[in-house]
Amino acid sequence: MNSLVVRVRILPESIEEDLEKLIVRIGEELKAVGTIVNYKIEPIAFGLSAIIADFKIEEKKGGTEPLEDKLKRVKGVSEIDVIAVSRAQVEL
């Protein structure tokens, strides 16, 4: 089965949220859906920063919905935005 890489912008509930701890929490809670391949913390404005994370998930019916649903339920996550979706690799 093919894999997808899904890039997501994750906004925390508050500016006081420790984003490094939040990314660890996200990784632990999303193990059943996918894995974090890469991430960076990007300043937005007025002390607010977002996490830009790449998740590797299996390509199957439902697309990115299972990942999005799980992310929205993680404590400390306010909003998510799927930025891009692409195939991780194509096997020959």
Coordinates of C-alpha atoms in Angstrom, one line a residue:
M1 CA 0.0 0.0 0.0
N2 CA 1.2 3.5 -0.8
S3 CA 1.9 6.1 1.8
L4 CA 1.0 9.8 1.9
V5 CA 2.8 12.7 3.4
V6 CA 0.4 15.2 4.9
R7 CA 1.6 18.7 5.9
V8 CA -0.5 20.2 8.6
R9 CA -0.4 23.6 10.3
I10 CA -1.3 23.2 14.0
L11 CA -2.2 26.1 16.2
P12 CA -2.1 25.8 20.0
E13 CA -4.9 26.7 22.4
S14 CA -2.7 29.5 23.9
I15 CA 0.6 31.2 23.5
E16 CA 1.7 29.7 26.8
E17 CA 1.5 26.1 25.4
D18 CA 4.9 24.4 25.2
L19 CA 5.1 23.5 21.6
E20 CA 7.9 20.9 22.0
K21 CA 5.7 19.1 24.6
L22 CA 2.7 19.4 22.3
I23 CA 4.5 17.8 19.4
V24 CA 5.5 14.9 21.6
R25 CA 1.9 14.5 22.8
I26 CA 0.6 14.6 19.2
G27 CA 3.2 11.9 18.2
E28 CA 2.1 9.6 21.0
E29 CA -1.7 10.0 20.4
L30 CA -1.5 9.6 16.6
K31 CA 0.6 6.4 16.6
A32 CA -2.4 4.3 15.3
V33 CA -3.0 6.8 12.4
G34 CA 0.4 7.9 11.3
T35 CA 3.9 9.1 12.3
I36 CA 5.5 12.5 12.4
V37 CA 8.2 12.6 9.8
N38 CA 9.4 16.2 10.3
Y39 CA 8.2 19.4 12.0
K40 CA 9.2 23.0 12.6
I41 CA 7.9 25.8 14.8
E42 CA 6.9 28.9 12.8
P43 CA 6.2 32.3 14.5
I44 CA 2.8 33.8 13.5
A45 CA 2.3 37.1 15.3
F46 CA 2.1 38.6 18.8
G47 CA 3.9 35.7 20.5
L48 CA 1.8 33.0 18.8
S49 CA 3.6 30.2 16.9
A50 CA 2.3 27.3 14.9
I51 CA 3.7 23.8 14.4
I52 CA 4.1 22.9 10.7
A53 CA 4.3 19.0 10.7
D54 CA 4.6 16.3 8.1
F55 CA 2.8 13.1 8.9
K56 CA 3.2 9.8 7.0
I57 CA 0.0 7.9 6.7
E58 CA -1.3 5.0 4.7
E59 CA -3.2 5.9 1.5
K60 CA -6.7 4.5 2.0
K61 CA -10.3 5.4 1.7
G62 CA -11.1 8.4 3.9
G63 CA -7.9 10.2 2.9
T64 CA -6.7 12.6 5.6
E65 CA -9.9 12.5 7.7
P66 CA -8.7 10.0 10.3
L67 CA -5.6 12.1 10.9
E68 CA -7.5 15.4 11.1
D69 CA -10.1 13.9 13.5
K70 CA -7.4 12.6 15.9
L71 CA -5.4 15.9 15.7
K72 CA -8.5 18.0 16.6
R73 CA -8.9 15.9 19.8
V74 CA -5.4 16.3 21.1
K75 CA -5.3 18.4 24.3
G76 CA -3.6 21.7 23.5
V77 CA -4.5 21.8 19.8
S78 CA -6.8 24.7 18.9
E79 CA -7.0 24.5 15.1
I80 CA -5.5 22.5 12.3
D81 CA -5.1 23.3 8.6
V82 CA -4.0 20.7 6.0
I83 CA -1.5 22.5 3.8
A84 CA -0.5 19.8 1.4
V85 CA -0.8 16.1 0.6
S86 CA 1.5 14.1 -1.6
R87 CA 2.6 10.5 -2.2
A88 CA 5.5 9.5 -0.1
Q89 CA 6.9 7.1 -2.7
V90 CA 5.8 5.0 -5.6
E91 CA 7.0 1.4 -5.6
L92 CA 7.9 -0.1 -8.9

